[in-house]
Coordinates of C-alpha atoms in Angstrom, one line a residue:
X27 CA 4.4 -5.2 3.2
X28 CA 1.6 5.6 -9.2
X29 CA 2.0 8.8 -9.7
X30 CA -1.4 8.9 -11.5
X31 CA -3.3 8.8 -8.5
X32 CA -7.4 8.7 -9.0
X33 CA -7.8 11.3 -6.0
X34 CA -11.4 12.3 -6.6
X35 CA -12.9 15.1 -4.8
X36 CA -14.8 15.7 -1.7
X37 CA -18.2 15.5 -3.1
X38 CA -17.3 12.3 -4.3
X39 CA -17.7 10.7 -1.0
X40 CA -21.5 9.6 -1.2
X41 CA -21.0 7.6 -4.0
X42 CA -18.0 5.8 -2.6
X43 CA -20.3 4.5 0.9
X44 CA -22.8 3.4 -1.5
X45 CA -20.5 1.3 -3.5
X46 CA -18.8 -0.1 -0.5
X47 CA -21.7 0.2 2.1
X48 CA -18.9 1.9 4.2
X49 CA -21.1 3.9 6.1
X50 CA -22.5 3.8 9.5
X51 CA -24.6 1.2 10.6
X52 CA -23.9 -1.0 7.1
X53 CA -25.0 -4.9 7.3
X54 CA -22.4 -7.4 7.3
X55 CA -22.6 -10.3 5.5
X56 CA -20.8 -13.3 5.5
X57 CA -19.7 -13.3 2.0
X58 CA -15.9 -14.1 0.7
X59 CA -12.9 -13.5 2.7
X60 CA -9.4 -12.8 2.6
X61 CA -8.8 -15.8 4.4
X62 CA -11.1 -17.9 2.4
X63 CA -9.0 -17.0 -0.5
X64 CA -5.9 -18.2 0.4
X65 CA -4.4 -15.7 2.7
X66 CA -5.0 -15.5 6.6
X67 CA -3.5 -11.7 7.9
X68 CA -3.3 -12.7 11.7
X69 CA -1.3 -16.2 10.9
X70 CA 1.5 -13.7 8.8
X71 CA 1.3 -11.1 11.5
X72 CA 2.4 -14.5 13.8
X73 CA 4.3 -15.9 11.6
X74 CA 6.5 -12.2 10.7
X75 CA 6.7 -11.7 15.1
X76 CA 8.4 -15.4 15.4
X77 CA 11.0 -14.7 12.6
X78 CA 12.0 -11.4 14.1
X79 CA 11.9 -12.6 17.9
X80 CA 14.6 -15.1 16.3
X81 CA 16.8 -12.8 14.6
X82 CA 18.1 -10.6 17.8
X83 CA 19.0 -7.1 18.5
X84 CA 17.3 -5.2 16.2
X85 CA 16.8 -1.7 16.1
X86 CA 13.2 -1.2 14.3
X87 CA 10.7 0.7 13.4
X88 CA 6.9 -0.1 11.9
X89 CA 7.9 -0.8 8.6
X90 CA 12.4 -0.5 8.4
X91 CA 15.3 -1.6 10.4
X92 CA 17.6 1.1 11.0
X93 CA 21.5 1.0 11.6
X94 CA 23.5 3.5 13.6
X95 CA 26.4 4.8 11.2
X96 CA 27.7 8.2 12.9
X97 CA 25.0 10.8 12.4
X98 CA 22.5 9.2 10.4
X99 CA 20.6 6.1 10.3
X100 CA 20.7 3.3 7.4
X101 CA 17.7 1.9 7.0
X102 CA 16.7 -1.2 4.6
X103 CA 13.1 -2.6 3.4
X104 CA 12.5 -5.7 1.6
X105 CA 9.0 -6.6 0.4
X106 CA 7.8 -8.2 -3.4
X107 CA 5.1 -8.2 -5.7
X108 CA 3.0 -11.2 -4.1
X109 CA 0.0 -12.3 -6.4
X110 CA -0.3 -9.6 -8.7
X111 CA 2.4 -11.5 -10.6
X112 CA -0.4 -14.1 -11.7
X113 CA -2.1 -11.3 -13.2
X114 CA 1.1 -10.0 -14.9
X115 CA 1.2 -13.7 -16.1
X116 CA -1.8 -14.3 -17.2
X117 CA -1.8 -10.9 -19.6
X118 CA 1.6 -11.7 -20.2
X119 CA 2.2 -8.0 -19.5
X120 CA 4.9 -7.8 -16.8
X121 CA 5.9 -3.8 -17.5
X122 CA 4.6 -2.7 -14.9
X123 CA 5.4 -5.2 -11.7
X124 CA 8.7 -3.6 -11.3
X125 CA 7.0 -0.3 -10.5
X126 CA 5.1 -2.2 -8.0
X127 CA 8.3 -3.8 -6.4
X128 CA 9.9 -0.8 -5.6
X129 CA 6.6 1.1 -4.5
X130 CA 6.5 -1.2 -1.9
X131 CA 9.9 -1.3 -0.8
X132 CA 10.4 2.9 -0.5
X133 CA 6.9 3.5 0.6
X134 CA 7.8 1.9 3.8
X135 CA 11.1 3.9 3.8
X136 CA 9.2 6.7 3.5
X137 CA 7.0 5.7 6.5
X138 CA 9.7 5.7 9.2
X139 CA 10.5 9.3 7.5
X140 CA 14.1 7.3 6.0
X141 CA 15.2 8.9 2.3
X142 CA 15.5 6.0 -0.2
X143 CA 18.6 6.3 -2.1
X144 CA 19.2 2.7 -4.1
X145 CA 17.0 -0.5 -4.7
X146 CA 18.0 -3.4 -5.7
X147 CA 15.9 -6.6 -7.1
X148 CA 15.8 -10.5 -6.8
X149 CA 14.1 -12.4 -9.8
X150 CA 13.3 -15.9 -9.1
X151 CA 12.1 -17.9 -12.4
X152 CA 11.5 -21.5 -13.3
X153 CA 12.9 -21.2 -16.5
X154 CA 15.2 -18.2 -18.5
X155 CA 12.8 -16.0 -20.3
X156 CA 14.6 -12.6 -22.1
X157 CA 11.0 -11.2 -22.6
X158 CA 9.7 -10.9 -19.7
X159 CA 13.0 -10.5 -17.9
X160 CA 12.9 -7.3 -20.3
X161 CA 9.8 -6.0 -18.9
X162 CA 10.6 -6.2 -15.4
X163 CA 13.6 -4.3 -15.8
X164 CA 11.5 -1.3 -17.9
X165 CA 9.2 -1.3 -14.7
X166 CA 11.7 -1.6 -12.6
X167 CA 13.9 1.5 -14.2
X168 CA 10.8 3.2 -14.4
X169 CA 9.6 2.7 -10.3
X170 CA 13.4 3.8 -9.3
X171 CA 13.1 7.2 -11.9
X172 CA 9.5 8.1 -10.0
X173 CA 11.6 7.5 -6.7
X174 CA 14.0 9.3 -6.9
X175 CA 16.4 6.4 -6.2
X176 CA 19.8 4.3 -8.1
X177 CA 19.3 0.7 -9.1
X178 CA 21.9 -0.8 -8.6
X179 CA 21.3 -4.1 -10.3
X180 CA 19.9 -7.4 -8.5
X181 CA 20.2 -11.4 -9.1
X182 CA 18.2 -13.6 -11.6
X183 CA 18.0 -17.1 -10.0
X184 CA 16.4 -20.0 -12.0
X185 CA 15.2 -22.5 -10.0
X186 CA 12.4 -25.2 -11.9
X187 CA 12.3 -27.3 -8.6
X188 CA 11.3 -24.3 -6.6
X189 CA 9.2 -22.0 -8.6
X190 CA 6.5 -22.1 -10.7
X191 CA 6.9 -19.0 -13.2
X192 CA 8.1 -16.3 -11.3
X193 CA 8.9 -14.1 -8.1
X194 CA 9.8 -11.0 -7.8
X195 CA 11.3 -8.9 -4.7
X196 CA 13.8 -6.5 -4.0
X197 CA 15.4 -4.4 -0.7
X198 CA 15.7 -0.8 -0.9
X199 CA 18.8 1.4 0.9
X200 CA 17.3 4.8 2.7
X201 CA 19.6 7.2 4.4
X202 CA 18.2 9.7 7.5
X203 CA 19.9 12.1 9.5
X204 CA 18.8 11.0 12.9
X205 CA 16.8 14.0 13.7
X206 CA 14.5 13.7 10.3
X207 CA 13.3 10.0 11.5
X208 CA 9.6 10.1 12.7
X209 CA 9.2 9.1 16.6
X210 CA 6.4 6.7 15.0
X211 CA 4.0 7.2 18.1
X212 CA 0.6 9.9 17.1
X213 CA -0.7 12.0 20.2
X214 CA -4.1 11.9 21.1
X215 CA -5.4 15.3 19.7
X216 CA -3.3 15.0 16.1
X217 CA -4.8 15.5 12.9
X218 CA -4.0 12.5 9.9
X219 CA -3.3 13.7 6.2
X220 CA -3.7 11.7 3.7
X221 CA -2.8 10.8 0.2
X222 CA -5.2 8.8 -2.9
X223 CA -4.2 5.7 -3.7
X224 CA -4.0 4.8 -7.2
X225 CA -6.1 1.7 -7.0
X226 CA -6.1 -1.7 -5.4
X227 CA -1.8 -1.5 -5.0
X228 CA 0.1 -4.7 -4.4
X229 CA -2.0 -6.0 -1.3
X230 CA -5.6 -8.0 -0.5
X231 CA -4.6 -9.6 -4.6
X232 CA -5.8 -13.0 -4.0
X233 CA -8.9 -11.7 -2.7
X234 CA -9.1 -9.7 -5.7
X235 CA -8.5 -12.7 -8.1
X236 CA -10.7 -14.4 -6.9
X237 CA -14.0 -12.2 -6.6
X238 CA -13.1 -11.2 -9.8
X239 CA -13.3 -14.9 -11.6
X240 CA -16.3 -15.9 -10.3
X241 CA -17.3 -14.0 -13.0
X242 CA -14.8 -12.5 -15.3
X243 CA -11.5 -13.3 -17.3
X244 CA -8.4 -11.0 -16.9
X245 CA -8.9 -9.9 -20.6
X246 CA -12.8 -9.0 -20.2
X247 CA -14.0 -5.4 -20.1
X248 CA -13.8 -3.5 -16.8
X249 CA -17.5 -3.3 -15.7
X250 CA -17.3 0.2 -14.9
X251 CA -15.0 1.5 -17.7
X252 CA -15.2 -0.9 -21.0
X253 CA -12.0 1.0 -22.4
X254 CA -9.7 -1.3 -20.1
X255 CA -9.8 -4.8 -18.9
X256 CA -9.6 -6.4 -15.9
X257 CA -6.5 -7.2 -16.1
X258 CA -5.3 -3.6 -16.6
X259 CA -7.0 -2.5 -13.8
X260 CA -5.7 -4.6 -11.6
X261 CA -2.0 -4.2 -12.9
X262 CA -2.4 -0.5 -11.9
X263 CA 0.7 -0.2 -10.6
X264 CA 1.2 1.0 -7.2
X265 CA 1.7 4.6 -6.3
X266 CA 5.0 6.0 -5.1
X267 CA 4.8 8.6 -2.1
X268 CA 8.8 9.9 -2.0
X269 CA 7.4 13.1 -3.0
X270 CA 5.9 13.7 0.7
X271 CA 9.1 13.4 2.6
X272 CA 10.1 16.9 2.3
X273 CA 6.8 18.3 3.1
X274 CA 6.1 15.7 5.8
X275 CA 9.4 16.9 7.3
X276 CA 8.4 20.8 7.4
X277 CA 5.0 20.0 9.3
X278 CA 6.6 18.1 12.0
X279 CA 4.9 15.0 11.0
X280 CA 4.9 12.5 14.1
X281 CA 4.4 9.0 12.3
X282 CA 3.1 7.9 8.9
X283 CA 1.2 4.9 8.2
X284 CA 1.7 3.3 4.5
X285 CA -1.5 0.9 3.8
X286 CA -0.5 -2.1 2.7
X287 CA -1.5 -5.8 4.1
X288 CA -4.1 -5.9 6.8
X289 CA -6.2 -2.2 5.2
X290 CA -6.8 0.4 7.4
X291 CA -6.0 -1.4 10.5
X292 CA -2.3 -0.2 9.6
X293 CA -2.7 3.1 11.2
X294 CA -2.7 1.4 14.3
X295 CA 1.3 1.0 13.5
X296 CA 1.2 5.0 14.3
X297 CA 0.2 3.8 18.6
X298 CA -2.3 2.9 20.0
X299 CA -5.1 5.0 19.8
X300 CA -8.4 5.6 17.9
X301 CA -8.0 6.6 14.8
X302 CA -11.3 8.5 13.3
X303 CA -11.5 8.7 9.7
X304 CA -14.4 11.0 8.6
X305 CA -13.1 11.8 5.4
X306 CA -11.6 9.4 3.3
X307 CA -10.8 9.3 -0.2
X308 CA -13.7 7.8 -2.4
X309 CA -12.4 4.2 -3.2
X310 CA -11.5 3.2 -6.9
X311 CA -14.3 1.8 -8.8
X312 CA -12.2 -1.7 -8.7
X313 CA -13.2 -1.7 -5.2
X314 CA -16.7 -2.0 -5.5
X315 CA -16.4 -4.8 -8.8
X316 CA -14.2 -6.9 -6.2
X317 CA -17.2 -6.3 -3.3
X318 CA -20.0 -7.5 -5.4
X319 CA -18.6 -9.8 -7.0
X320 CA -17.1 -11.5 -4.0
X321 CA -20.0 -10.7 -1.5
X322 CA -17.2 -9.3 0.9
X323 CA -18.5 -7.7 3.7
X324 CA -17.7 -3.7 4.2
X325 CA -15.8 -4.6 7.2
X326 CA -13.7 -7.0 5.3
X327 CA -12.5 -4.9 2.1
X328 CA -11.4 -2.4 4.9
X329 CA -9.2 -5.0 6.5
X330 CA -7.7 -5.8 3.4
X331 CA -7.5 -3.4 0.7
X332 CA -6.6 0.5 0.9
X333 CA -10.3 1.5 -0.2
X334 CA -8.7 4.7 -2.2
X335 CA -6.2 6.2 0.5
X336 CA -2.7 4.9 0.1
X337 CA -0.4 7.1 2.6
X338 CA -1.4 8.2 5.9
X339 CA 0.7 11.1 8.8
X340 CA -0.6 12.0 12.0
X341 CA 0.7 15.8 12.7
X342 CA -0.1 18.2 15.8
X343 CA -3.6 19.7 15.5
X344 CA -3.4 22.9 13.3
X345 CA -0.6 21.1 11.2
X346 CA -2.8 19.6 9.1
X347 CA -4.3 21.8 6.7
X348 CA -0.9 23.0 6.1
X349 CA 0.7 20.0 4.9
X350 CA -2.2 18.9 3.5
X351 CA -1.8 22.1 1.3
X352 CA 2.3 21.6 0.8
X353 CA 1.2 18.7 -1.2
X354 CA -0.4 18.3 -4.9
X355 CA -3.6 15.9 -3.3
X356 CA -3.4 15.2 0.3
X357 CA -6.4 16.1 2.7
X358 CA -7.6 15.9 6.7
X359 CA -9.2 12.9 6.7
X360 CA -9.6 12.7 10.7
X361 CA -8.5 13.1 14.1
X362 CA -6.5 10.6 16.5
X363 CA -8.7 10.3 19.8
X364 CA -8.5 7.7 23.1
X365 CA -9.2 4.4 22.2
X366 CA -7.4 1.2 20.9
X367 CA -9.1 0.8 16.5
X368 CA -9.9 2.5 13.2
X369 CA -12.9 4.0 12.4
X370 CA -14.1 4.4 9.0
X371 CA -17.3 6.3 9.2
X372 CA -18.1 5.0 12.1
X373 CA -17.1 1.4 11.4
X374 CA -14.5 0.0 13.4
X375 CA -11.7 -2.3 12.9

C-alpha cells in the first residue's frame, strides 16, 4: 500500500494532458496493462478483503489498524518496497529503497490523521551481503530523519530456498489522541487539497519496468532529461507527507487519501462519492516515457500510477485555500460532488 517534490505550476497543466492524453474525450487504446504486466489490482483488493475477514475484530481505518489504549489510539502500518527492488538491483544502488519503505508505511499513518513515532524494518535476502545491507540502512536512517520518527532496528532473515535477492518491508508505530483521528468519510460539498508527488513512488513498478524495456536499459539516458538514467528516475524515492499533519489538523481536515496501488481511484477510500479533479498536478515526465513506451491507455496510467499528485484531504468548502496556503505546495484540485468515481478532467474511474 521525497521531500524534493517536482510540484510544477499551474500553467503547467496543458502540457501534462498532452503527454498523458488526460483530457476530456481522450481515445483509449488497448495498449499494455497493469495486469498484463504481472499485477491484477482487483484480484489483491480480493485477496487483502479474504485475509482481513479471517483475522477478526479489528478496529480499522482505510489505510491503519488502530488500538484503544486510554486516551489515544495506537495505530500500526506495514507495507514494502515491491518491484522497485529489481531496479535497486539491477543498478546495484539500493540507498535509497529504505526511504521508500518507510514512505510507504507513515504516509498511510498519516492518512488516518495517526502521528508516526517509530519504524521498524524486515530484510529478507537469499544470501548475506554487508554492502547492500549498508545501503538500506543509509536509506532507511535517512526516510525515518525526513519523518520525524525512531528506528528502532528490524530483523535480517536469509532465506536461499525462499527468496531470490531480496525483500524489503517494515511496520511503522503512530500515536493519536482520539480526537485528532480523521472520521475518514468526505461530505458532498468539500473541497480536496492536494500535494505533488515526487515521481512514479513505490506503486504501478512492474508496469513501469516493463514499458520501459521494450525499449531501454536501466543505465540508458532518461529520454526527457539525458543528465540521469532510467534507472535514477525510477529510484526517485518516494515522498514523505508527515509535514501535513499539523496543518491538516488546524483545517479540520475530514479524510485524506494517500495514492498508492490502484491510482486515483484511492480517493474513493475518503466515501463514496464523486470526486472531481479539475486541477491536478502536471505529472512527472516519467509518466509520459512509461505511456508511450507501453501504449497504456490514459485511463490505465490513472488507475495505476499517482500521475504527479501524491497526497490528497477533503476539507469543508472554504477550508481549502487555507490549508492549501498552511503548506509549502499544496493546491485545490477539486470538489467532492454526488456520485460513486473519480474524475480526472472529465475522465472517470
Amino acid at each position: 500500500m521525497t521531500e524534493d517534490a517536482t510540484a510544477g505550476d499551474d500553467d503547467g497543466d496543458d502540457a501534462d494532458e498532452q503527454a498523458n492524453g488526460a483530457s476530456e474525450g481522450a481515445e483509449e487504446t488497448e495498449g499494455m496493462t497493469y495486469a498484463d504486466a504481472g499485477v491484477d489490482v482487483a484480484e489483491s483488493e480480493q485477496a487483502t478483503a479474504a485475509l482481513l475477514s479471517a483475522v477478526g475484530d479489528v478496529v480499522e481505518t482505510e489505510y491503519a489498524g488502530l488500538l484503544d489504549v486510554g486516551d489515544q489510539f495506537l495505530s500500526l502500518a506495514t507495507d514494502g518496497v515491491g518491484t522497485k527492488l529489481l531496479v535497486a538491483e539491477a543498478l546495484g544502488d539500493y540507498s535509497t529503497v529504505g526511504i521508500d519503505c518507510m514512505a510507504m508505511n507513515v504516509n498511510d499513518l498519516v492518512a488516518a490523521g495517526v502521528t508516526p513515532v517509530a519504524f521498524v524494518d524486515y530484510l529478507a535476502v537469499d544470501e548475506p551481503d554487508e554492502g547492500f545491507a549498508e545501503q538500506v540502512g543509509e536509506g532507511l536512517r535517512e526516510g525515518a530523519e525526513r519523518a520525524g520518527v525512531s528506528l528502532l532496528g528490524g530483523e535480517t532473515a536469509v532465506m536461499p530456498e525462499v527468496v531470490s535477492g531480496l525483500d524489503l518491508a517494515g511496520t511503522a508505530a503512530g500515536l493519536v489522541d482520539k480526537e485528532d483521528v480523521f472520521d475518514g468519510d468526505a461530505r458532498v460539498g468539500d473541497e480536496l487539497v492536494a500535494w505533488p508527488s515526487s515521481g512514479i513512488h513505490s506503486n504501478g513498478l512492474t508496469l513501469a519496468r516493463t514499458a520501459v524495456q521494450t525499449e531501454y536499459g536501466y543505465e540508458d539516458p532518461f529520454p526527457a532529461d539525458p543528465d540521469r538514467t532510467i534507472g535514477e528516475v525510477l529510484l526517485e524515492p518516494t515522498r514523505i507527507y508527515t509535514d501535513l499533519l499539523e496543518p491538516m489538523r488546524e483545517h479540520d481536515v475530514r479524510a485524506a487519501a494517500h495514492v498508492t496501488g490502484g491510482g486515483w481511484r484511492n480517493l474513493s477510500r475518503m466515501g463514496a462519492h464523486r470526486y472531481e479533479i479539475e486541477e491536478p498536478f502536471p505529472a512527472q515526465d516519467v509518466f509520459a516515457v512509461v505511456q508511450e513506451l507501453g501504449d497504456v491507455a490514459p485511463r490505465e496510467m490513472y488507475e495505476t500510477f499517482n500521475m504527479g499528485t501524491g497526497f490528497v484531504a477533503a476539507v469543508p468548502d472554504g477550508e481549502g485555500e487555507a490549508l492549501a496556503d498552511a503548506t509549502d505546495d499544496g493546491r485545490v484540485i477539486g470538489t467532492v460532488e454526488e456520485g460513486d468515481c473519480v474524475a480526472v478532467r472529465g475522465m472517470e474511474l
